[in-house]
Tab-separated table of C-alpha atoms in Angstrom:
chain	number	residue	atom	x	y	z
A	1	UNK	CA	-0.457	0.103	-0.144
A	2	UNK	CA	3.163	2.243	0.842
A	3	UNK	CA	4.292	1.195	-2.835
A	4	UNK	CA	0.868	2.278	-4.211
A	5	UNK	CA	0.865	5.719	-2.461
A	6	UNK	CA	3.848	6.840	-3.435
A	7	UNK	CA	3.145	5.885	-7.124
A	8	UNK	CA	-0.045	7.943	-6.798
A	9	UNK	CA	1.574	11.008	-5.459
A	10	UNK	CA	4.543	11.069	-7.978
A	11	UNK	CA	1.997	10.348	-10.630
A	12	UNK	CA	-0.167	13.993	-9.663
A	13	UNK	CA	2.893	15.966	-9.280
A	14	UNK	CA	3.855	14.688	-12.576
A	15	UNK	CA	0.452	15.670	-13.846
A	16	UNK	CA	0.506	18.724	-11.616
A	17	UNK	CA	3.720	20.181	-13.144
A	18	UNK	CA	1.995	19.216	-16.527
A	19	UNK	CA	-0.494	21.303	-16.225
A	20	UNK	CA	1.711	24.193	-14.762
A	21	UNK	CA	3.570	24.401	-18.018
A	22	UNK	CA	1.002	24.020	-20.176
A	23	UNK	CA	-0.644	26.886	-18.600
A	24	UNK	CA	2.553	29.364	-18.324
A	25	UNK	CA	2.595	28.406	-21.975
A	26	UNK	CA	-1.047	29.306	-23.038
A	27	UNK	CA	-0.173	32.952	-21.252
A	28	UNK	CA	2.782	33.788	-22.877
A	29	UNK	CA	1.473	33.153	-26.257
A	30	UNK	CA	-1.848	34.718	-25.957
A	31	UNK	CA	-0.098	37.822	-24.946
A	32	UNK	CA	2.371	37.471	-28.321
A	33	UNK	CA	-0.215	36.741	-30.345
A	34	UNK	CA	-3.988	38.367	-29.794
A	35	UNK	CA	-6.263	35.946	-30.895
A	36	UNK	CA	-8.816	38.934	-32.299
A	37	UNK	CA	-5.986	39.409	-35.168
A	38	UNK	CA	-5.349	35.699	-36.055
A	39	UNK	CA	-8.415	33.569	-35.370
A	40	UNK	CA	-10.558	33.138	-37.628
A	41	UNK	CA	-13.415	31.815	-35.981
A	42	UNK	CA	-13.254	32.963	-32.385
A	43	UNK	CA	-14.580	30.825	-29.585
A	44	UNK	CA	-15.645	32.112	-26.569
A	45	UNK	CA	-16.845	30.994	-23.047
A	46	UNK	CA	-20.380	32.847	-23.352
A	47	UNK	CA	-21.579	29.832	-21.822
A	48	UNK	CA	-20.045	30.884	-18.382
A	49	UNK	CA	-21.926	32.180	-15.512
A	50	UNK	CA	-19.936	35.239	-14.599
A	51	UNK	CA	-21.500	38.401	-15.634
A	52	UNK	CA	-19.454	40.438	-18.548
A	53	UNK	CA	-20.412	43.969	-19.020
A	54	UNK	CA	-18.752	45.071	-22.364
A	55	UNK	CA	-18.750	48.661	-23.042
A	56	UNK	CA	-18.829	50.703	-26.528
A	57	UNK	CA	-17.649	54.498	-26.886
A	58	UNK	CA	-18.954	56.293	-29.490
A	59	UNK	CA	-20.546	59.677	-30.097
A	60	UNK	CA	-24.369	60.489	-29.373
A	61	UNK	CA	-26.757	59.925	-32.269
A	62	UNK	CA	-29.349	56.789	-33.756
A	63	UNK	CA	-26.292	55.055	-34.498
A	64	UNK	CA	-25.309	55.070	-31.290
A	65	UNK	CA	-29.076	53.927	-30.672
A	66	UNK	CA	-28.534	51.383	-33.212
A	67	UNK	CA	-25.757	49.575	-31.479
A	68	UNK	CA	-27.347	49.797	-27.943
A	69	UNK	CA	-30.187	48.192	-29.471
A	70	UNK	CA	-28.322	45.055	-31.145
A	71	UNK	CA	-26.422	44.739	-27.951
A	72	UNK	CA	-29.664	43.770	-26.333
A	73	UNK	CA	-30.231	41.092	-28.567
A	74	UNK	CA	-26.672	39.855	-28.144
A	75	UNK	CA	-27.528	39.603	-24.380
A	76	UNK	CA	-30.463	37.767	-25.123
A	77	UNK	CA	-28.340	35.235	-27.438
A	78	UNK	CA	-25.444	35.790	-23.963
A	79	UNK	CA	-27.192	36.573	-21.134
A	80	UNK	CA	-24.332	37.324	-18.523
A	81	UNK	CA	-23.107	39.446	-21.310
A	82	UNK	CA	-24.478	43.212	-21.062
A	83	UNK	CA	-23.414	45.345	-23.503
A	84	UNK	CA	-23.143	49.186	-22.691
A	85	UNK	CA	-23.162	51.915	-25.325
A	86	UNK	CA	-20.910	55.072	-23.783
A	87	UNK	CA	-22.477	58.287	-25.936
A	88	UNK	CA	-20.807	61.424	-25.978
A	89	UNK	CA	-21.566	64.891	-27.674
A	90	UNK	CA	-19.813	64.710	-31.661
A	91	UNK	CA	-17.735	67.546	-30.491
A	92	UNK	CA	-16.421	65.638	-27.615
A	93	UNK	CA	-16.110	61.703	-28.262
A	94	UNK	CA	-12.521	61.337	-29.717
A	95	UNK	CA	-11.299	63.312	-27.108
A	96	UNK	CA	-12.418	61.177	-24.947
A	97	UNK	CA	-11.316	58.472	-26.295
A	98	UNK	CA	-7.885	59.155	-26.692
A	99	UNK	CA	-7.697	60.330	-23.194
A	100	UNK	CA	-8.311	56.385	-22.112
A	101	UNK	CA	-6.241	54.819	-25.002
A	102	UNK	CA	-3.510	57.173	-23.994
A	103	UNK	CA	-3.586	55.916	-21.221
A	104	UNK	CA	-3.838	52.241	-21.469
A	105	UNK	CA	-7.511	51.942	-19.600
A	106	UNK	CA	-9.553	49.114	-20.131
A	107	UNK	CA	-12.413	51.617	-19.357
A	108	UNK	CA	-13.858	50.962	-23.504
A	109	UNK	CA	-13.513	47.422	-25.127
A	110	UNK	CA	-15.357	49.000	-28.698
A	111	UNK	CA	-14.109	52.235	-29.707
A	112	UNK	CA	-16.360	53.882	-32.330
A	113	UNK	CA	-14.861	56.607	-34.904
A	114	UNK	CA	-15.068	58.459	-38.310
A	115	UNK	CA	-13.626	58.354	-41.860
A	116	UNK	CA	-11.554	61.440	-40.658
A	117	UNK	CA	-10.557	60.461	-37.498
A	118	UNK	CA	-9.509	56.944	-37.780
A	119	UNK	CA	-6.060	57.737	-37.564
A	120	UNK	CA	-6.313	59.650	-34.411
A	121	UNK	CA	-7.215	56.026	-32.750
A	122	UNK	CA	-5.679	53.530	-34.890
A	123	UNK	CA	-2.172	53.049	-33.362
A	124	UNK	CA	-4.604	51.871	-29.686
A	125	UNK	CA	-7.086	49.601	-32.045
A	126	UNK	CA	-6.122	45.686	-32.434
A	127	UNK	CA	-5.777	44.932	-36.263
A	128	UNK	CA	-8.950	42.751	-37.625
A	129	UNK	CA	-8.433	39.816	-39.609
A	130	UNK	CA	-9.917	39.812	-42.754
A	131	UNK	CA	-11.321	36.862	-42.368
A	132	UNK	CA	-12.942	36.821	-39.161
A	133	UNK	CA	-15.396	39.097	-41.020
A	134	UNK	CA	-17.659	38.240	-43.859
A	135	UNK	CA	-16.092	40.735	-46.072
A	136	UNK	CA	-18.048	39.272	-49.563
A	137	UNK	CA	-21.271	40.301	-47.873
A	138	UNK	CA	-19.630	43.849	-46.758
A	139	UNK	CA	-19.451	46.838	-48.900
A	140	UNK	CA	-15.958	47.326	-49.063
A	141	UNK	CA	-15.458	50.769	-50.800
A	142	UNK	CA	-17.250	52.149	-47.012
A	143	UNK	CA	-14.714	50.264	-45.582
A	144	UNK	CA	-12.141	51.674	-47.349
A	145	UNK	CA	-12.153	55.135	-46.092
A	146	UNK	CA	-11.537	54.638	-42.086
A	147	UNK	CA	-11.369	50.806	-41.605
A	148	UNK	CA	-8.234	50.615	-43.288
A	149	UNK	CA	-4.467	52.055	-42.596
A	150	UNK	CA	-2.535	52.230	-45.239
A	151	UNK	CA	1.844	51.780	-43.182
A	152	UNK	CA	3.615	53.632	-45.647
A	153	UNK	CA	6.621	52.364	-44.478
A	154	UNK	CA	5.834	49.413	-45.231
A	155	UNK	CA	3.454	49.854	-47.805
A	156	UNK	CA	1.019	47.352	-46.408
A	157	UNK	CA	-2.754	47.792	-45.268
A	158	UNK	CA	-4.100	46.848	-42.302
A	159	UNK	CA	-7.917	46.581	-41.403
A	160	UNK	CA	-8.384	48.796	-38.261
A	161	UNK	CA	-12.320	49.197	-37.618
A	162	UNK	CA	-15.336	47.697	-38.878
A	163	UNK	CA	-18.011	49.926	-40.879
A	164	UNK	CA	-21.033	49.075	-39.424
A	165	UNK	CA	-23.741	51.338	-41.877
A	166	UNK	CA	-23.134	52.679	-45.058
A	167	UNK	CA	-23.341	56.892	-45.573
A	168	UNK	CA	-22.871	57.821	-48.788
A	169	UNK	CA	-22.932	61.797	-50.586
A	170	UNK	CA	-24.605	61.129	-54.114
A	171	UNK	CA	-27.465	62.477	-55.612
A	172	UNK	CA	-31.084	63.747	-54.397
A	173	UNK	CA	-33.491	64.958	-56.279
A	174	UNK	CA	-37.548	66.181	-55.968
A	175	UNK	CA	-39.196	63.166	-57.842
A	176	UNK	CA	-42.711	65.727	-58.527
A	177	UNK	CA	-40.139	68.083	-60.464
A	178	UNK	CA	-38.523	65.372	-62.599
A	179	UNK	CA	-41.460	63.315	-63.229
A	180	UNK	CA	-43.284	65.766	-65.007
A	181	UNK	CA	-43.102	64.135	-68.668
A	182	UNK	CA	-44.034	67.767	-70.034
A	183	UNK	CA	-40.995	69.238	-68.336
A	184	UNK	CA	-38.866	65.974	-69.451
A	185	UNK	CA	-40.083	66.459	-73.304
A	186	UNK	CA	-39.338	70.204	-73.298
A	187	UNK	CA	-35.571	69.861	-71.843
A	188	UNK	CA	-35.077	67.098	-74.375
A	189	UNK	CA	-35.837	68.546	-77.554
A	190	UNK	CA	-33.555	71.756	-76.009
A	191	UNK	CA	-30.590	70.433	-74.885
A	192	UNK	CA	-31.008	66.998	-76.386
A	193	UNK	CA	-30.233	64.502	-72.893
A	194	UNK	CA	-32.952	62.492	-71.268
A	195	UNK	CA	-34.364	64.863	-67.642
A	196	UNK	CA	-33.749	61.949	-65.238
A	197	UNK	CA	-31.002	61.848	-63.098
A	198	UNK	CA	-30.509	58.145	-62.958
A	199	UNK	CA	-29.170	58.933	-66.726
A	200	UNK	CA	-26.590	61.664	-65.865
A	201	UNK	CA	-22.947	60.580	-67.891
A	202	UNK	CA	-21.448	63.491	-66.418
A	203	UNK	CA	-21.192	67.112	-64.511
A	204	UNK	CA	-22.250	69.324	-67.878
A	205	UNK	CA	-25.399	67.653	-67.600
A	206	UNK	CA	-26.091	68.451	-64.462
A	207	UNK	CA	-25.232	72.293	-65.292
A	208	UNK	CA	-27.928	72.040	-68.082
A	209	UNK	CA	-30.376	70.927	-65.657
A	210	UNK	CA	-29.821	74.070	-63.287
A	211	UNK	CA	-29.429	76.645	-65.949
A	212	UNK	CA	-33.613	74.783	-67.386
A	213	UNK	CA	-35.086	75.074	-64.419
A	214	UNK	CA	-34.176	78.569	-63.466
A	215	UNK	CA	-34.679	80.339	-66.465
A	216	UNK	CA	-38.090	78.811	-66.796
A	217	UNK	CA	-38.515	79.499	-63.253
A	218	UNK	CA	-39.723	76.490	-62.291
A	219	UNK	CA	-37.190	76.011	-59.157
A	220	UNK	CA	-35.614	79.128	-57.125
A	221	UNK	CA	-32.068	77.418	-56.885
A	222	UNK	CA	-30.705	74.788	-59.198
A	223	UNK	CA	-28.932	71.243	-57.756
A	224	UNK	CA	-27.811	72.417	-54.208
A	225	UNK	CA	-24.346	71.723	-53.115
A	226	UNK	CA	-22.142	72.522	-50.201
A	227	UNK	CA	-19.992	74.969	-50.177
A	228	UNK	CA	-19.330	75.627	-46.108
A	229	UNK	CA	-15.659	76.299	-45.966
A	230	UNK	CA	-14.709	75.556	-42.251
A	231	UNK	CA	-15.789	71.866	-43.612
A	232	UNK	CA	-18.312	70.977	-46.323
A	233	UNK	CA	-15.957	72.073	-49.265
A	234	UNK	CA	-13.657	69.452	-48.640
A	235	UNK	CA	-16.893	66.612	-49.221
A	236	UNK	CA	-18.425	68.619	-51.722
A	237	UNK	CA	-15.226	69.109	-54.373
A	238	UNK	CA	-14.224	65.491	-54.159
A	239	UNK	CA	-17.775	64.281	-55.120
A	240	UNK	CA	-16.678	66.562	-58.030
A	241	UNK	CA	-13.556	65.784	-58.722
A	242	UNK	CA	-13.932	62.258	-58.884
A	243	UNK	CA	-15.579	61.869	-62.244
A	244	UNK	CA	-12.283	63.559	-63.326
A	245	UNK	CA	-9.793	61.837	-61.306
A	246	UNK	CA	-11.110	58.163	-62.218
A	247	UNK	CA	-10.307	59.071	-66.179
A	248	UNK	CA	-6.511	60.475	-65.745
A	249	UNK	CA	-4.073	57.840	-65.826
A	250	UNK	CA	-1.194	60.123	-65.205
A	251	UNK	CA	-2.922	61.330	-61.687
A	252	UNK	CA	-4.275	57.422	-60.188
A	253	UNK	CA	-1.885	55.640	-61.835
A	254	UNK	CA	-3.825	52.490	-61.833
A	255	UNK	CA	-5.432	52.995	-57.878
A	256	UNK	CA	-8.445	54.443	-58.922
A	257	UNK	CA	-9.862	55.327	-55.633
A	258	UNK	CA	-5.758	56.909	-54.574
A	259	UNK	CA	-4.366	55.110	-51.788
A	260	UNK	CA	-5.710	54.187	-48.351
A	261	UNK	CA	-6.196	57.190	-46.515
A	262	UNK	CA	-4.651	59.542	-49.238
A	263	UNK	CA	-7.787	59.127	-51.373
A	264	UNK	CA	-8.507	60.465	-54.720
A	265	UNK	CA	-6.699	63.779	-53.920
A	266	UNK	CA	-3.312	62.333	-54.157
A	267	UNK	CA	-2.063	60.422	-56.686
A	268	UNK	CA	-2.475	57.010	-56.596
A	269	UNK	CA	1.462	56.011	-56.299
A	270	UNK	CA	4.410	57.558	-53.647
A	271	UNK	CA	7.313	58.392	-56.039
A	272	UNK	CA	10.448	57.307	-55.638
A	273	UNK	CA	12.243	59.695	-52.766
A	274	UNK	CA	9.003	60.329	-50.650
A	275	UNK	CA	7.132	58.815	-48.388
A	276	UNK	CA	3.731	60.321	-49.248
A	277	UNK	CA	2.200	60.466	-52.486
A	278	UNK	CA	2.063	64.193	-54.116
A	279	UNK	CA	-1.700	65.859	-54.382
A	280	UNK	CA	-3.097	65.332	-57.659
A	281	UNK	CA	-5.852	68.488	-57.246
A	282	UNK	CA	-3.332	70.852	-58.906
A	283	UNK	CA	-3.592	69.889	-62.398
A	284	UNK	CA	-6.287	70.415	-65.358
A	285	UNK	CA	-8.030	67.139	-64.003
A	286	UNK	CA	-8.488	69.329	-60.738
A	287	UNK	CA	-8.869	72.653	-62.548
A	288	UNK	CA	-11.475	71.574	-64.689
A	289	UNK	CA	-13.225	70.041	-61.519
A	290	UNK	CA	-12.569	73.324	-59.675
A	291	UNK	CA	-14.837	75.781	-62.096
A	292	UNK	CA	-17.260	72.619	-62.721
A	293	UNK	CA	-18.008	73.160	-58.737
A	294	UNK	CA	-17.892	77.247	-58.901
A	295	UNK	CA	-20.872	76.858	-61.997
A	296	UNK	CA	-22.849	74.474	-59.335
A	297	UNK	CA	-22.867	77.192	-56.786
A	298	UNK	CA	-23.512	79.771	-58.997
A	299	UNK	CA	-27.073	78.130	-59.496
A	300	UNK	CA	-27.667	78.234	-55.833
A	301	UNK	CA	-27.386	81.338	-52.658
A	302	UNK	CA	-23.848	83.408	-53.260
A	303	UNK	CA	-21.997	81.907	-50.560
A	304	UNK	CA	-20.689	85.305	-49.590
A	305	UNK	CA	-24.234	85.226	-48.255
A	306	UNK	CA	-25.062	82.038	-47.578
A	307	UNK	CA	-22.751	79.263	-47.370
A	308	UNK	CA	-24.818	76.064	-48.074
A	309	UNK	CA	-23.687	73.385	-45.437
A	310	UNK	CA	-24.493	70.237	-43.862
A	311	UNK	CA	-27.261	71.532	-41.539
A	312	UNK	CA	-28.696	74.215	-43.920
A	313	UNK	CA	-28.863	72.018	-47.044
A	314	UNK	CA	-32.908	70.264	-46.044
A	315	UNK	CA	-34.263	73.968	-45.533
A	316	UNK	CA	-32.812	75.011	-49.030
A	317	UNK	CA	-33.298	71.921	-50.230
A	318	UNK	CA	-37.106	72.689	-51.390
A	319	UNK	CA	-36.722	75.254	-53.182
A	320	UNK	CA	-34.375	73.762	-55.949
A	321	UNK	CA	-33.966	70.830	-58.261
A	322	UNK	CA	-32.444	68.644	-55.749
A	323	UNK	CA	-28.933	68.259	-53.559
A	324	UNK	CA	-25.976	66.847	-53.591
A	325	UNK	CA	-26.233	65.058	-49.684
A	326	UNK	CA	-25.076	62.152	-47.738
A	327	UNK	CA	-27.725	59.399	-46.765
A	328	UNK	CA	-28.162	60.592	-43.446
A	329	UNK	CA	-29.425	63.796	-44.646
A	330	UNK	CA	-32.637	62.364	-45.966
A	331	UNK	CA	-34.303	62.075	-42.556
A	332	UNK	CA	-34.310	65.780	-42.162
A	333	UNK	CA	-36.245	66.567	-45.494
A	334	UNK	CA	-39.787	67.313	-45.270
A	335	UNK	CA	-41.611	65.437	-47.095
A	336	UNK	CA	-38.908	62.843	-47.960
A	337	UNK	CA	-41.317	60.372	-49.765
A	338	UNK	CA	-41.024	63.121	-52.676
A	339	UNK	CA	-37.391	62.282	-52.856
A	340	UNK	CA	-35.708	59.738	-54.847
A	341	UNK	CA	-31.737	58.974	-54.946
A	342	UNK	CA	-29.272	59.121	-57.674
A	343	UNK	CA	-25.708	58.291	-58.198
A	344	UNK	CA	-23.120	60.844	-58.639
A	345	UNK	CA	-23.099	61.828	-62.613
A	346	UNK	CA	-20.643	59.106	-63.997
A	347	UNK	CA	-22.154	56.140	-61.284
A	348	UNK	CA	-20.159	56.691	-58.348
A	349	UNK	CA	-20.467	58.302	-54.802
A	350	UNK	CA	-18.408	59.679	-52.315
A	351	UNK	CA	-18.277	58.040	-48.696
A	352	UNK	CA	-18.845	59.550	-45.104
A	353	UNK	CA	-19.338	56.337	-43.351
A	354	UNK	CA	-18.387	55.280	-39.351
A	355	UNK	CA	-16.897	52.510	-37.798
A	356	UNK	CA	-15.813	50.733	-34.612
A	357	UNK	CA	-12.632	49.087	-33.374
A	358	UNK	CA	-11.142	46.877	-30.578
A	359	UNK	CA	-9.213	48.432	-27.569
A	360	UNK	CA	-5.576	47.031	-27.466
A	361	UNK	CA	-6.839	47.099	-23.663
A	362	UNK	CA	-9.771	45.947	-23.378
A	363	UNK	CA	-10.329	43.231	-21.376
A	364	UNK	CA	-12.636	41.135	-22.936
A	365	UNK	CA	-11.024	41.240	-27.081
A	366	UNK	CA	-12.182	38.208	-28.020
A	367	UNK	CA	-16.048	39.268	-27.197
A	368	UNK	CA	-15.800	42.452	-28.830
A	369	UNK	CA	-14.855	40.937	-31.954
A	370	UNK	CA	-17.986	37.986	-31.782
A	371	UNK	CA	-20.203	41.649	-31.037
A	372	UNK	CA	-18.583	43.385	-34.303
A	373	UNK	CA	-19.607	40.040	-35.972
A	374	UNK	CA	-23.432	39.885	-34.829
A	375	UNK	CA	-23.506	43.747	-35.693
A	376	UNK	CA	-22.519	43.451	-39.157
A	377	UNK	CA	-24.694	39.979	-39.846
A	378	UNK	CA	-27.664	40.683	-42.451
A	379	UNK	CA	-30.690	40.173	-40.098
A	380	UNK	CA	-29.011	43.394	-37.803
A	381	UNK	CA	-28.319	45.100	-40.764
A	382	UNK	CA	-31.826	44.813	-41.508
A	383	UNK	CA	-33.277	46.162	-38.745
A	384	UNK	CA	-30.272	48.857	-38.694
A	385	UNK	CA	-33.158	50.402	-41.294
A	386	UNK	CA	-36.144	49.291	-39.958
A	387	UNK	CA	-35.571	50.721	-36.882
A	388	UNK	CA	-33.264	53.693	-36.751
A	389	UNK	CA	-33.369	54.706	-40.649
A	390	UNK	CA	-29.402	53.818	-41.525
A	391	UNK	CA	-28.598	51.809	-44.343
A	392	UNK	CA	-27.072	48.569	-43.644
A	393	UNK	CA	-23.312	47.464	-44.496
A	394	UNK	CA	-24.076	44.372	-45.876
A	395	UNK	CA	-25.397	43.279	-49.559
A	396	UNK	CA	-27.925	40.389	-48.188
A	397	UNK	CA	-29.275	43.077	-45.682
A	398	UNK	CA	-30.636	45.232	-48.495
A	399	UNK	CA	-30.797	43.050	-51.002
A	400	UNK	CA	-33.481	41.464	-48.625
A	401	UNK	CA	-35.004	45.432	-47.494
A	402	UNK	CA	-35.014	45.924	-51.875
A	403	UNK	CA	-37.623	42.763	-52.064
A	404	UNK	CA	-39.439	44.057	-48.913
A	405	UNK	CA	-42.601	44.489	-50.351
A	406	UNK	CA	-44.221	46.136	-46.692
A	407	UNK	CA	-41.487	49.044	-47.193
A	408	UNK	CA	-42.956	52.279	-49.063
A	409	UNK	CA	-41.698	52.105	-52.542
A	410	UNK	CA	-39.431	55.704	-51.601
A	411	UNK	CA	-37.827	53.785	-49.311
A	412	UNK	CA	-37.056	50.737	-51.320
A	413	UNK	CA	-35.383	53.443	-54.349
A	414	UNK	CA	-33.546	54.550	-51.604
A	415	UNK	CA	-32.382	51.601	-51.059
A	416	UNK	CA	-31.657	50.070	-54.353
A	417	UNK	CA	-30.029	53.234	-55.229
A	418	UNK	CA	-28.196	54.039	-51.914
A	419	UNK	CA	-26.349	50.166	-52.248
A	420	UNK	CA	-25.306	50.505	-56.322
A	421	UNK	CA	-24.097	54.344	-54.937
A	422	UNK	CA	-22.338	52.442	-52.289
A	423	UNK	CA	-20.136	49.936	-54.569
A	424	UNK	CA	-18.591	52.515	-56.058
A	425	UNK	CA	-18.209	54.498	-53.202
A	426	UNK	CA	-14.531	56.221	-53.979
A	427	UNK	CA	-14.702	59.637	-54.754
A	428	UNK	CA	-12.852	60.579	-51.060
A	429	UNK	CA	-11.669	63.001	-49.353
A	430	UNK	CA	-7.787	62.195	-47.331
A	431	UNK	CA	-8.294	61.002	-43.908
A	432	UNK	CA	-3.988	60.993	-42.667
A	433	UNK	CA	-3.583	62.624	-39.653
A	434	UNK	CA	-2.842	66.331	-40.901
A	435	UNK	CA	-6.011	66.379	-42.592
A	436	UNK	CA	-8.386	68.529	-40.194
A	437	UNK	CA	-5.536	70.670	-38.301
A	438	UNK	CA	-4.056	71.591	-42.326
A	439	UNK	CA	-5.187	70.338	-45.010
A	440	UNK	CA	-8.933	70.734	-44.701
A	441	UNK	CA	-8.292	74.742	-43.666
A	442	UNK	CA	-5.574	74.937	-45.970
A	443	UNK	CA	-7.829	73.869	-49.230
A	444	UNK	CA	-11.059	75.129	-48.225
A	445	UNK	CA	-9.571	78.857	-47.911
A	446	UNK	CA	-8.581	78.365	-51.302
A	447	UNK	CA	-10.958	77.100	-52.870
A	448	UNK	CA	-13.564	79.350	-50.852
A	449	UNK	CA	-11.732	82.765	-52.510
A	450	UNK	CA	-12.327	81.194	-56.266
A	451	UNK	CA	-15.803	80.374	-55.650
A	452	UNK	CA	-16.711	83.867	-54.027
A	453	UNK	CA	-14.128	85.774	-56.542
A	454	UNK	CA	-16.333	88.276	-59.294
A	455	UNK	CA	-14.010	86.815	-61.838
A	456	UNK	CA	-12.777	83.637	-62.420
A	457	UNK	CA	-10.862	81.587	-65.278
A	458	UNK	CA	-7.734	78.299	-65.216
A	459	UNK	CA	-4.850	80.243	-64.295
A	460	UNK	CA	-6.937	81.485	-61.293
A	461	UNK	CA	-8.379	78.107	-60.831
A	462	UNK	CA	-4.344	76.931	-60.964
A	463	UNK	CA	-3.125	79.349	-58.915
A	464	UNK	CA	-5.096	78.349	-55.868
A	465	UNK	CA	-4.880	74.614	-56.609
A	466	UNK	CA	-1.410	75.422	-56.353
A	467	UNK	CA	-1.171	77.488	-53.002
A	468	UNK	CA	-3.391	74.427	-51.560
A	469	UNK	CA	-0.966	72.033	-52.957
A	470	UNK	CA	2.107	73.606	-51.598
A	471	UNK	CA	0.454	73.792	-48.128
A	472	UNK	CA	-0.650	70.239	-48.226
A	473	UNK	CA	3.378	69.184	-49.110
A	474	UNK	CA	3.915	71.256	-46.356
A	475	UNK	CA	1.519	69.656	-43.687
A	476	UNK	CA	3.344	66.487	-45.083
A	477	UNK	CA	6.720	66.770	-45.182
A	478	UNK	CA	7.154	68.222	-41.583
C-alpha cells in the first residue's frame, strides 16, 4: 500500500507540473499573439455564469442607439453579457476616447470613430483579421475609407475597424419635378439629353438642368451643393473631382480610389524619394473640377451671403431641383417621400461611414470581436434600417430590404440606389492625421476664394489649387 501511495503521489506531481507548464505556455502565447488578429473562427466561453460588461464608446445619435439595440439582442443570446454604449456629444467623443486610450485604460472595449478621425485612434486598436468577417457580404468601399490603415513604410494595409452602416454622398432629387413628363420632353427637345438624374453621365448635364429649371422659373435654385468653408468644401469638391480623377491615369496611376488614407486628392502611387503621394488636384483635371464646382454653386445662394452646409441644406431643398448630400441627411428633409436618389453623374459616390474598432487594452477582445461580427450580420443590419433609418453595410440586408414589399416604394428606391452608389463610393477626401488641422483649412480657404471671386478663369483656378497643394506638401513633410 505504501508503494502504491508513493507511485500515486509521483503521478499526481507529474500531472500538476504538466498542467502548470501548459497554462504558462498558453498565457505567454496569448500575450504575444492576440487572438483577435489571428483567429478565423473565435471560440468564446459565453456559457460561463460570470457576468461580463462589454463597453462601447462613441458619439451620441441614432447610430449609437442602433448599437445599443444590437447589444440588447446580443444579451438575449448571451445572457451573462451586457453591452453598454457610452455616448458623448460629437464635439467631445474623440478626445474622451483618446484620453482613455493614451492612458492604456481598459475602460472601453470597443471604440467608435469616423473616417476622418480613424488615424487618431489607429495606433490604439487591435488589427482585425479579414477572414474573421464575411467581407464578401460587406460593401467594401465603405470599409476602405477609414477602416483601413495604409502603413507607407512597409507598403501594407491593415484593418483597424469595421464599418457598421453605409453612408454615401450622392444625388437626391425632387421626384415631382423630374417625373413631370411635360418638363422632361421640353428639356430633351431643347438640350437633347435625358432629364432623369439616374441617366446623367457627366457634370455638364447637371449644369444644363440647373440652367433649364431656373431660366424657366420652375425652381428658385438648381441642384444644391455644400460650399461651407469651415468643412463642407472638402466633401463637395472631391465628389465633383472624382469624375475627372477616375479618367486620368496619370493621376490615379491604376489605383482609381487612390491609396488608403490619402484617397483621390493624392496621386495613386508614392513616387521615388517621397514617403507620401503628391497632391493630385493641382492639375488640369483639378482645374476642370474646380470650375465645374464654381458653376454648380452659381445656381444656389451666393456663398458670400449664405453658405450651404450639412445643417441648412434640408431647409433649402424644397426650393431647388435637388441636392448632393449624404444619405444621413434624408431624414431631415420635409416630404422626403417625394425625394428619390441617384449616384453622382457617371455612376459613383463618396463615402462618409462610421466605424468600430477593438481597443488594445480591452479585457474582452474576443467577446468584442464576436459582438462586431453580430452587429454586421445581415439580420441585424436589416433592423438598422427598419428601426433607425440607417442604411446597412451588408449586401444581403440591402437586397432583402429592397424586395420587402411592406416598405414604401420610395424607401425601396432609396435602398436600391444607395446600394448601387455605395459599391462605387470611391471619391473620397484624405483622412491622414494632418487632414483636420492642416489639409482641410488650407484647401477650403483657397477654394472658397475661387468660389466667391467676381471673375475666374483656368489660370486663377490653377493658382489657388497650387497654393493649396504647396500647403499640403508642407504639412506632410513636417
